[in-house]
Amino acid sequence: MLLAFCQWVEASVVGQFISGSTWAFPTIESIHVFFLVIVVGTVAIVDLRLLGVASRNRSVSRLSNDVLPVTWGAFVMALITGGLLFTSRATHYLANWEFCAKMVMLLLAGANMLLFHFLTYRDVERWDNDAITPVAARVAGALSLLFWIAVVVLGRWIGFTVQ
Amino acid sequence: MLAEIGKFSDWLSMTPISMTFQTVAWIIPAVQSVHILAIAIVMSSVIMVDLRLLGLMGHSQSISGLTRRFIPWVWWSLVVLLISGLILITAEPRRDLLNGVFQAKMALLIVAIVLTAVFQEMVRRNMEFWDLSPGRRRAAVATAIASLVVWSAIVGCGRWIAYVEHG
């Protein structure tokens, strides 16, 4: 079913246009990289705060409220541009293990964020201003950094390995 | 000039270190990954300061506070970018040095570095500089827009290097 979907996407007007054009793929890819680095960098700002490495004199909730709207906006744009890139060679990406691993890492990053938000962050008032955050928050920060670094590395590897 | 750069590129690509980078398949993607992660730190740090200058974010914090917190990350990341960038040039000299997009990227990088250094120095000398008058607040907006445009163009050029014909 996944394969059928990929075949359909690849044969669609959008897929055909992007794979047939000389400028469309690099242009969309540049925009994708632009938003991706903003996602990863702003996520890292919050992660490093949770780990007690940076912005220690700034409350966690205030920092999150400043940074995360930028993260979400950039994430939506990265998702749209990434989806467009995918349409150009959908079946090839599906068959590429680096691509599949990147998607798994994205899901793990998302699951980690949800767990943090709905469990650890619920009582943020109790440790909002602490330089040293609870263990669960530090673990969430470390995992988040790890998953996002993996997303970037795997993403770069796709460019070298996709057939 | 171009002929000399071409000659230098050919010499560099024949050195043992360049040959190693060319033949060990994982080196280029690994170094590119490090390069992109360092760019992520630069872009997000710059955006934090620029959004504050534009009045879109972090009103609870002073411009000088944000500058002192984030701009040092830009300089340290630039060191990483320089080292990883030099490795990438050594691996494929002609692809970069004889590439118009790469040359444009380096010119833009100089603009970005000067812009960031001048901005940082102004904040250091006078912490309230940007809040003093409406004229300076307008200058803050102009600085932020220039910074965002130049850094975005650098990222765009970086990706386009791979797609243009080079000498």
mmCIF file of C-alpha atoms in Angstrom:
data_model
loop_
_atom_site.group_PDB
_atom_site.id
_atom_site.type_symbol
_atom_site.label_atom_id
_atom_site.label_comp_id
_atom_site.label_asym_id
_atom_site.label_seq_id
_atom_site.Cartn_x
_atom_site.Cartn_y
_atom_site.Cartn_z
ATOM 1 C CA MET A 1 0.000 0.000 0.000
ATOM 2 C CA LEU A 2 2.867 2.322 0.875
ATOM 3 C CA LEU A 3 4.523 1.426 -2.418
ATOM 4 C CA ALA A 4 1.315 2.076 -4.359
ATOM 5 C CA PHE A 5 1.025 5.459 -2.694
ATOM 6 C CA CYS A 6 4.632 6.288 -3.582
ATOM 7 C CA GLN A 7 4.089 5.242 -7.194
ATOM 8 C CA TRP A 8 1.007 7.434 -7.379
ATOM 9 C CA VAL A 9 2.825 10.430 -5.830
ATOM 10 C CA GLU A 10 5.775 10.010 -8.171
ATOM 11 C CA ALA A 11 3.481 9.931 -11.214
ATOM 12 C CA SER A 12 1.482 12.949 -10.045
ATOM 13 C CA VAL A 13 1.772 16.354 -11.710
ATOM 14 C CA VAL A 14 3.832 17.672 -8.787
ATOM 15 C CA GLY A 15 6.200 14.703 -8.714
ATOM 16 C CA GLN A 16 6.673 14.821 -12.466
ATOM 17 C CA PHE A 17 7.285 18.554 -12.429
ATOM 18 C CA ILE A 18 9.931 18.443 -9.675
ATOM 19 C CA SER A 19 11.812 15.488 -11.124
ATOM 20 C CA GLY A 20 11.634 16.928 -14.646
ATOM 21 C CA SER A 21 12.799 20.424 -13.794
ATOM 22 C CA THR A 22 16.467 21.381 -13.466
ATOM 23 C CA TRP A 23 15.900 24.156 -10.903
ATOM 24 C CA ALA A 24 12.909 22.958 -8.837
ATOM 25 C CA PHE A 25 14.672 20.305 -6.751
ATOM 26 C CA PRO A 26 17.713 22.407 -5.719
ATOM 27 C CA THR A 27 15.478 25.417 -5.006
ATOM 28 C CA ILE A 28 13.080 23.458 -2.787
ATOM 29 C CA GLU A 29 16.036 21.658 -1.196
ATOM 30 C CA SER A 30 17.676 24.992 -0.290
ATOM 31 C CA ILE A 31 14.439 26.159 1.344
ATOM 32 C CA HIS A 32 14.180 22.798 3.126
ATOM 33 C CA VAL A 33 17.728 23.161 4.516
ATOM 34 C CA PHE A 34 17.009 26.750 5.573
ATOM 35 C CA PHE A 35 13.977 25.754 7.665
ATOM 36 C CA LEU A 36 15.536 22.514 8.881
ATOM 37 C CA VAL A 37 18.536 24.306 10.392
ATOM 38 C CA ILE A 38 16.153 26.701 12.154
ATOM 39 C CA VAL A 39 14.189 23.753 13.583
ATOM 40 C CA VAL A 40 17.316 21.958 14.783
ATOM 41 C CA GLY A 41 19.007 25.104 16.106
ATOM 42 C CA THR A 42 15.986 26.377 18.040
ATOM 43 C CA VAL A 43 15.239 22.915 19.443
ATOM 44 C CA ALA A 44 18.878 22.805 20.557
ATOM 45 C CA ILE A 45 18.455 26.130 22.394
ATOM 46 C CA VAL A 46 15.703 24.575 24.550
ATOM 47 C CA ASP A 47 17.568 21.242 24.883
ATOM 48 C CA LEU A 48 20.730 22.965 26.088
ATOM 49 C CA ARG A 49 18.668 24.885 28.655
ATOM 50 C CA LEU A 50 17.153 21.611 29.906
ATOM 51 C CA LEU A 51 20.656 20.157 30.134
ATOM 52 C CA GLY A 52 21.842 23.172 32.128
ATOM 53 C CA VAL A 53 24.449 24.083 29.500
ATOM 54 C CA ALA A 54 23.065 27.422 28.228
ATOM 55 C CA SER A 55 20.526 30.159 29.120
ATOM 56 C CA ARG A 56 20.658 28.980 32.746
ATOM 57 C CA ASN A 57 19.488 32.331 34.127
ATOM 58 C CA ARG A 58 16.415 32.264 31.898
ATOM 59 C CA SER A 59 13.284 30.416 33.034
ATOM 60 C CA VAL A 60 12.497 27.280 31.035
ATOM 61 C CA SER A 61 8.900 28.305 30.320
ATOM 62 C CA ARG A 62 9.839 31.783 29.146
ATOM 63 C CA LEU A 63 12.572 30.464 26.887
ATOM 64 C CA SER A 64 10.211 27.832 25.446
ATOM 65 C CA ASN A 65 7.511 30.419 24.818
ATOM 66 C CA ASP A 66 10.007 32.633 22.981
ATOM 67 C CA VAL A 67 11.656 29.924 20.921
ATOM 68 C CA LEU A 68 9.082 27.224 20.173
ATOM 69 C CA PRO A 69 6.722 29.299 17.963
ATOM 70 C CA VAL A 70 9.719 29.820 15.650
ATOM 71 C CA THR A 71 10.455 26.087 15.806
ATOM 72 C CA TRP A 72 6.894 25.131 14.881
ATOM 73 C CA GLY A 73 6.659 27.618 12.008
ATOM 74 C CA ALA A 74 9.947 26.379 10.589
ATOM 75 C CA PHE A 75 8.931 22.736 11.128
ATOM 76 C CA VAL A 76 5.743 23.169 9.080
ATOM 77 C CA MET A 77 7.772 24.716 6.245
ATOM 78 C CA ALA A 78 10.407 21.960 6.439
ATOM 79 C CA LEU A 79 7.623 19.365 6.332
ATOM 80 C CA ILE A 80 6.002 20.917 3.247
ATOM 81 C CA THR A 81 9.295 21.324 1.352
ATOM 82 C CA GLY A 82 10.417 17.853 2.439
ATOM 83 C CA GLY A 83 7.138 16.410 1.191
ATOM 84 C CA LEU A 84 7.651 18.109 -2.179
ATOM 85 C CA LEU A 85 11.203 16.725 -2.454
ATOM 86 C CA PHE A 86 9.822 13.270 -1.610
ATOM 87 C CA THR A 87 7.320 13.363 -4.497
ATOM 88 C CA SER A 88 10.129 13.651 -7.059
ATOM 89 C CA ARG A 89 11.478 10.145 -6.358
ATOM 90 C CA ALA A 90 9.019 8.686 -3.836
ATOM 91 C CA THR A 91 9.636 4.982 -4.563
ATOM 92 C CA HIS A 92 13.410 5.523 -4.478
ATOM 93 C CA TYR A 93 13.203 7.223 -1.081
ATOM 94 C CA LEU A 94 10.988 4.446 0.238
ATOM 95 C CA ALA A 95 13.656 1.924 -0.778
ATOM 96 C CA ASN A 96 16.443 3.990 0.853
ATOM 97 C CA TRP A 97 17.180 2.872 4.408
ATOM 98 C CA GLU A 98 18.668 6.247 5.407
ATOM 99 C CA PHE A 99 15.380 7.892 4.452
ATOM 100 C CA CYS A 100 13.337 5.371 6.455
ATOM 101 C CA ALA A 101 15.685 5.758 9.424
ATOM 102 C CA LYS A 102 15.324 9.550 9.204
ATOM 103 C CA MET A 103 11.525 9.201 9.392
ATOM 104 C CA VAL A 104 11.868 6.896 12.423
ATOM 105 C CA MET A 105 14.146 9.479 14.095
ATOM 106 C CA LEU A 106 11.543 12.199 13.417
ATOM 107 C CA LEU A 107 8.852 10.038 15.042
ATOM 108 C CA LEU A 108 11.117 9.367 18.028
ATOM 109 C CA ALA A 109 11.851 13.092 18.369
ATOM 110 C CA GLY A 110 8.098 13.746 18.288
ATOM 111 C CA ALA A 111 7.313 11.019 20.852
ATOM 112 C CA ASN A 112 10.066 12.325 23.141
ATOM 113 C CA MET A 113 8.658 15.847 22.864
ATOM 114 C CA LEU A 114 5.090 14.666 23.651
ATOM 115 C CA LEU A 115 6.248 12.671 26.683
ATOM 116 C CA PHE A 116 8.204 15.663 27.940
ATOM 117 C CA HIS A 117 5.356 18.079 27.344
ATOM 118 C CA PHE A 118 2.585 16.015 28.929
ATOM 119 C CA LEU A 119 4.531 14.425 31.794
ATOM 120 C CA THR A 120 7.689 16.277 32.798
ATOM 121 C CA TYR A 121 6.646 19.799 31.806
ATOM 122 C CA ARG A 122 3.342 19.632 33.716
ATOM 123 C CA ASP A 123 4.934 20.742 36.982
ATOM 124 C CA VAL A 124 7.380 23.168 35.352
ATOM 125 C CA GLU A 125 6.563 25.881 37.935
ATOM 126 C CA ARG A 126 8.439 23.835 40.507
ATOM 127 C CA TRP A 127 11.752 23.893 38.583
ATOM 128 C CA ASP A 128 11.229 26.697 36.033
ATOM 129 C CA ASN A 129 14.081 28.843 37.348
ATOM 130 C CA ASP A 130 16.463 26.070 38.399
ATOM 131 C CA ALA A 131 19.759 25.897 36.536
ATOM 132 C CA ILE A 132 19.740 22.157 37.188
ATOM 133 C CA THR A 133 16.472 20.678 35.915
ATOM 134 C CA PRO A 134 14.927 17.324 37.025
ATOM 135 C CA VAL A 135 16.497 14.154 35.638
ATOM 136 C CA ALA A 136 13.500 13.492 33.353
ATOM 137 C CA ALA A 137 13.916 16.932 31.769
ATOM 138 C CA ARG A 138 17.633 16.418 31.253
ATOM 139 C CA VAL A 139 17.037 13.023 29.667
ATOM 140 C CA ALA A 140 14.410 14.569 27.351
ATOM 141 C CA GLY A 141 16.877 17.297 26.344
ATOM 142 C CA ALA A 142 19.679 14.834 25.648
ATOM 143 C CA LEU A 143 17.425 12.472 23.645
ATOM 144 C CA SER A 144 16.024 15.378 21.650
ATOM 145 C CA LEU A 145 19.535 16.556 20.691
ATOM 146 C CA LEU A 146 20.470 12.998 19.740
ATOM 147 C CA PHE A 147 17.382 12.407 17.566
ATOM 148 C CA TRP A 148 17.700 15.746 15.748
ATOM 149 C CA ILE A 149 21.410 15.303 15.077
ATOM 150 C CA ALA A 150 20.518 11.879 13.635
ATOM 151 C CA VAL A 151 17.853 13.528 11.434
ATOM 152 C CA VAL A 152 20.458 15.915 9.996
ATOM 153 C CA VAL A 153 23.126 13.255 9.478
ATOM 154 C CA LEU A 154 20.712 10.756 7.871
ATOM 155 C CA GLY A 155 19.231 13.547 5.761
ATOM 156 C CA ARG A 156 22.655 14.401 4.384
ATOM 157 C CA TRP A 157 23.391 10.731 3.757
ATOM 158 C CA ILE A 158 20.202 10.322 1.679
ATOM 159 C CA GLY A 159 21.697 12.683 -0.886
ATOM 160 C CA PHE A 160 24.627 10.309 -1.363
ATOM 161 C CA THR A 161 22.796 6.988 -1.290
ATOM 162 C CA VAL A 162 19.373 7.413 -2.919
ATOM 163 C CA GLN A 163 19.341 5.635 -6.273
ATOM 164 C CA MET B 1 43.757 34.739 -11.583
ATOM 165 C CA LEU B 2 41.269 31.995 -12.516
ATOM 166 C CA ALA B 3 44.051 30.029 -14.190
ATOM 167 C CA GLU B 4 46.102 30.219 -10.997
ATOM 168 C CA ILE B 5 43.168 29.094 -8.868
ATOM 169 C CA GLY B 6 42.676 26.235 -11.328
ATOM 170 C CA LYS B 7 46.331 25.250 -11.067
ATOM 171 C CA PHE B 8 46.218 25.437 -7.278
ATOM 172 C CA SER B 9 43.031 23.330 -7.234
ATOM 173 C CA ASP B 10 44.650 20.667 -9.393
ATOM 174 C CA TRP B 11 47.737 20.624 -7.171
ATOM 175 C CA LEU B 12 45.586 20.420 -4.020
ATOM 176 C CA SER B 13 43.446 17.593 -5.358
ATOM 177 C CA MET B 14 46.609 15.519 -5.967
ATOM 178 C CA THR B 15 47.895 15.862 -2.386
ATOM 179 C CA PRO B 16 47.679 12.726 -0.202
ATOM 180 C CA ILE B 17 45.268 14.406 2.235
ATOM 181 C CA SER B 18 42.848 15.356 -0.556
ATOM 182 C CA MET B 19 43.132 11.875 -2.074
ATOM 183 C CA THR B 20 42.197 10.389 1.298
ATOM 184 C CA PHE B 21 39.120 12.633 1.565
ATOM 185 C CA GLN B 22 38.141 11.635 -1.980
ATOM 186 C CA THR B 23 38.489 7.901 -1.503
ATOM 187 C CA VAL B 24 37.086 7.352 2.005
ATOM 188 C CA ALA B 25 33.400 7.499 1.151
ATOM 189 C CA TRP B 26 32.026 8.560 4.550
ATOM 190 C CA ILE B 27 34.284 11.582 5.091
ATOM 191 C CA ILE B 28 32.472 14.094 2.854
ATOM 192 C CA PRO B 29 28.905 13.365 4.081
ATOM 193 C CA ALA B 30 30.122 13.261 7.711
ATOM 194 C CA VAL B 31 31.905 16.612 7.427
ATOM 195 C CA GLN B 32 28.907 18.095 5.596
ATOM 196 C CA SER B 33 26.670 16.932 8.463
ATOM 197 C CA VAL B 34 28.911 18.695 10.994
ATOM 198 C CA HIS B 35 28.880 21.774 8.731
ATOM 199 C CA ILE B 36 25.049 21.801 8.646
ATOM 200 C CA LEU B 37 24.763 21.334 12.429
ATOM 201 C CA ALA B 38 27.084 24.319 12.964
ATOM 202 C CA ILE B 39 24.950 26.337 10.524
ATOM 203 C CA ALA B 40 21.898 25.381 12.592
ATOM 204 C CA ILE B 41 23.515 26.982 15.646
ATOM 205 C CA VAL B 42 24.479 30.121 13.715
ATOM 206 C CA MET B 43 21.054 30.571 12.113
ATOM 207 C CA SER B 44 19.040 29.992 15.281
ATOM 208 C CA SER B 45 21.303 32.301 17.330
ATOM 209 C CA VAL B 46 21.093 35.035 14.697
ATOM 210 C CA ILE B 47 17.310 34.627 14.465
ATOM 211 C CA MET B 48 16.902 34.947 18.245
ATOM 212 C CA VAL B 49 18.663 38.332 18.195
ATOM 213 C CA ASP B 50 17.067 39.503 14.927
ATOM 214 C CA LEU B 51 13.495 38.683 16.011
ATOM 215 C CA ARG B 52 14.099 40.714 19.174
ATOM 216 C CA LEU B 53 15.475 43.626 17.093
ATOM 217 C CA LEU B 54 12.354 43.413 14.920
ATOM 218 C CA GLY B 55 10.217 43.524 18.066
ATOM 219 C CA LEU B 56 8.664 40.125 17.307
ATOM 220 C CA MET B 57 9.988 38.157 20.259
ATOM 221 C CA GLY B 58 11.385 38.172 23.781
ATOM 222 C CA HIS B 59 10.249 41.595 24.935
ATOM 223 C CA SER B 60 11.014 40.536 28.486
ATOM 224 C CA GLN B 61 14.686 40.538 27.567
ATOM 225 C CA SER B 62 17.109 43.305 26.667
ATOM 226 C CA ILE B 63 18.820 43.388 23.272
ATOM 227 C CA SER B 64 22.203 43.512 24.984
ATOM 228 C CA GLY B 65 21.335 40.483 27.125
ATOM 229 C CA LEU B 66 20.298 38.438 24.087
ATOM 230 C CA THR B 67 23.372 39.575 22.164
ATOM 231 C CA ARG B 68 25.717 38.502 24.961
ATOM 232 C CA ARG B 69 23.898 35.189 25.277
ATOM 233 C CA PHE B 70 23.687 34.227 21.598
ATOM 234 C CA ILE B 71 26.373 35.962 19.521
ATOM 235 C CA PRO B 72 29.319 34.067 21.094
ATOM 236 C CA TRP B 73 27.678 30.856 19.740
ATOM 237 C CA VAL B 74 27.887 32.388 16.249
ATOM 238 C CA TRP B 75 31.659 32.915 16.535
ATOM 239 C CA TRP B 76 32.371 29.436 17.928
ATOM 240 C CA SER B 77 30.214 27.850 15.247
ATOM 241 C CA LEU B 78 32.040 29.870 12.588
ATOM 242 C CA VAL B 79 35.292 28.253 13.751
ATOM 243 C CA VAL B 80 33.697 24.820 13.232
ATOM 244 C CA LEU B 81 32.326 25.960 9.861
ATOM 245 C CA LEU B 82 35.749 27.210 8.773
ATOM 246 C CA ILE B 83 37.480 23.938 9.678
ATOM 247 C CA SER B 84 34.788 21.685 8.160
ATOM 248 C CA GLY B 85 34.584 23.994 5.119
ATOM 249 C CA LEU B 86 38.359 23.770 4.568
ATOM 250 C CA ILE B 87 38.120 19.968 4.678
ATOM 251 C CA LEU B 88 35.347 20.038 2.052
ATOM 252 C CA ILE B 89 37.388 22.382 -0.181
ATOM 253 C CA THR B 90 40.440 20.137 0.184
ATOM 254 C CA ALA B 91 38.342 17.125 -0.820
ATOM 255 C CA GLU B 92 36.964 18.752 -3.986
ATOM 256 C CA PRO B 93 38.914 21.971 -4.754
ATOM 257 C CA ARG B 94 37.601 22.631 -8.272
ATOM 258 C CA ARG B 95 33.987 22.064 -7.236
ATOM 259 C CA ASP B 96 34.284 24.994 -4.785
ATOM 260 C CA LEU B 97 37.095 27.355 -5.700
ATOM 261 C CA LEU B 98 36.141 27.649 -9.391
ATOM 262 C CA ASN B 99 32.433 27.893 -8.611
ATOM 263 C CA GLY B 100 30.689 31.258 -8.923
ATOM 264 C CA VAL B 101 28.148 30.354 -6.252
ATOM 265 C CA PHE B 102 30.922 29.421 -3.807
ATOM 266 C CA GLN B 103 32.665 32.744 -4.499
ATOM 267 C CA ALA B 104 29.388 34.614 -3.906
ATOM 268 C CA LYS B 105 28.929 32.664 -0.663
ATOM 269 C CA MET B 106 32.380 33.753 0.569
ATOM 270 C CA ALA B 107 31.657 37.405 -0.313
ATOM 271 C CA LEU B 108 28.340 37.219 1.577
ATOM 272 C CA LEU B 109 30.111 35.567 4.508
ATOM 273 C CA ILE B 110 32.481 38.538 4.788
ATOM 274 C CA VAL B 111 29.460 40.885 4.821
ATOM 275 C CA ALA B 112 27.789 38.762 7.529
ATOM 276 C CA ILE B 113 30.921 38.677 9.699
ATOM 277 C CA VAL B 114 31.439 42.466 9.450
ATOM 278 C CA LEU B 115 27.745 43.098 10.155
ATOM 279 C CA THR B 116 27.750 40.823 13.210
ATOM 280 C CA ALA B 117 31.034 42.203 14.597
ATOM 281 C CA VAL B 118 29.952 45.850 14.191
ATOM 282 C CA PHE B 119 26.575 45.091 15.792
ATOM 283 C CA GLN B 120 28.189 43.280 18.717
ATOM 284 C CA GLU B 121 30.679 46.116 19.257
ATOM 285 C CA MET B 122 27.900 48.741 19.295
ATOM 286 C CA VAL B 123 25.984 46.764 21.905
ATOM 287 C CA ARG B 124 29.159 46.326 23.957
ATOM 288 C CA ARG B 125 29.925 50.072 23.958
ATOM 289 C CA ASN B 126 26.418 51.211 24.766
ATOM 290 C CA MET B 127 23.949 48.671 26.089
ATOM 291 C CA GLU B 128 20.891 50.818 25.435
ATOM 292 C CA PHE B 129 22.126 51.977 22.007
ATOM 293 C CA TRP B 130 19.236 50.500 20.023
ATOM 294 C CA ASP B 131 16.509 51.813 22.323
ATOM 295 C CA LEU B 132 17.703 55.416 22.525
ATOM 296 C CA SER B 133 15.713 57.043 19.711
ATOM 297 C CA PRO B 134 13.121 56.161 17.048
ATOM 298 C CA GLY B 135 15.863 56.571 14.437
ATOM 299 C CA ARG B 136 17.996 53.944 16.152
ATOM 300 C CA ARG B 137 15.035 51.615 16.516
ATOM 301 C CA ARG B 138 14.591 51.888 12.743
ATOM 302 C CA ALA B 139 18.300 51.155 12.346
ATOM 303 C CA ALA B 140 17.801 48.073 14.534
ATOM 304 C CA VAL B 141 15.044 46.831 12.203
ATOM 305 C CA ALA B 142 17.237 47.475 9.148
ATOM 306 C CA THR B 143 20.158 45.623 10.769
ATOM 307 C CA ALA B 144 17.940 42.642 11.579
ATOM 308 C CA ILE B 145 16.542 42.433 8.039
ATOM 309 C CA ALA B 146 20.024 42.760 6.488
ATOM 310 C CA SER B 147 21.329 40.039 8.797
ATOM 311 C CA LEU B 148 18.457 37.649 7.997
ATOM 312 C CA VAL B 149 18.790 38.238 4.234
ATOM 313 C CA VAL B 150 22.576 37.779 4.172
ATOM 314 C CA TRP B 151 22.635 34.636 6.351
ATOM 315 C CA SER B 152 19.734 33.066 4.413
ATOM 316 C CA ALA B 153 21.549 33.793 1.136
ATOM 317 C CA ILE B 154 24.655 32.087 2.552
ATOM 318 C CA VAL B 155 22.632 28.941 3.349
ATOM 319 C CA GLY B 156 21.006 29.021 -0.099
ATOM 320 C CA CYS B 157 24.355 29.433 -1.875
ATOM 321 C CA GLY B 158 25.774 26.594 0.210
ATOM 322 C CA ARG B 159 23.224 24.151 -1.153
ATOM 323 C CA TRP B 160 23.441 25.504 -4.718
ATOM 324 C CA ILE B 161 27.212 24.920 -4.936
ATOM 325 C CA ALA B 162 26.377 21.274 -5.598
ATOM 326 C CA TYR B 163 24.187 22.077 -8.601
ATOM 327 C CA VAL B 164 26.070 24.598 -10.758
ATOM 328 C CA GLU B 165 28.661 23.906 -13.424
ATOM 329 C CA HIS B 166 32.150 24.863 -12.360
ATOM 330 C CA GLY B 167 35.404 25.585 -14.200
#
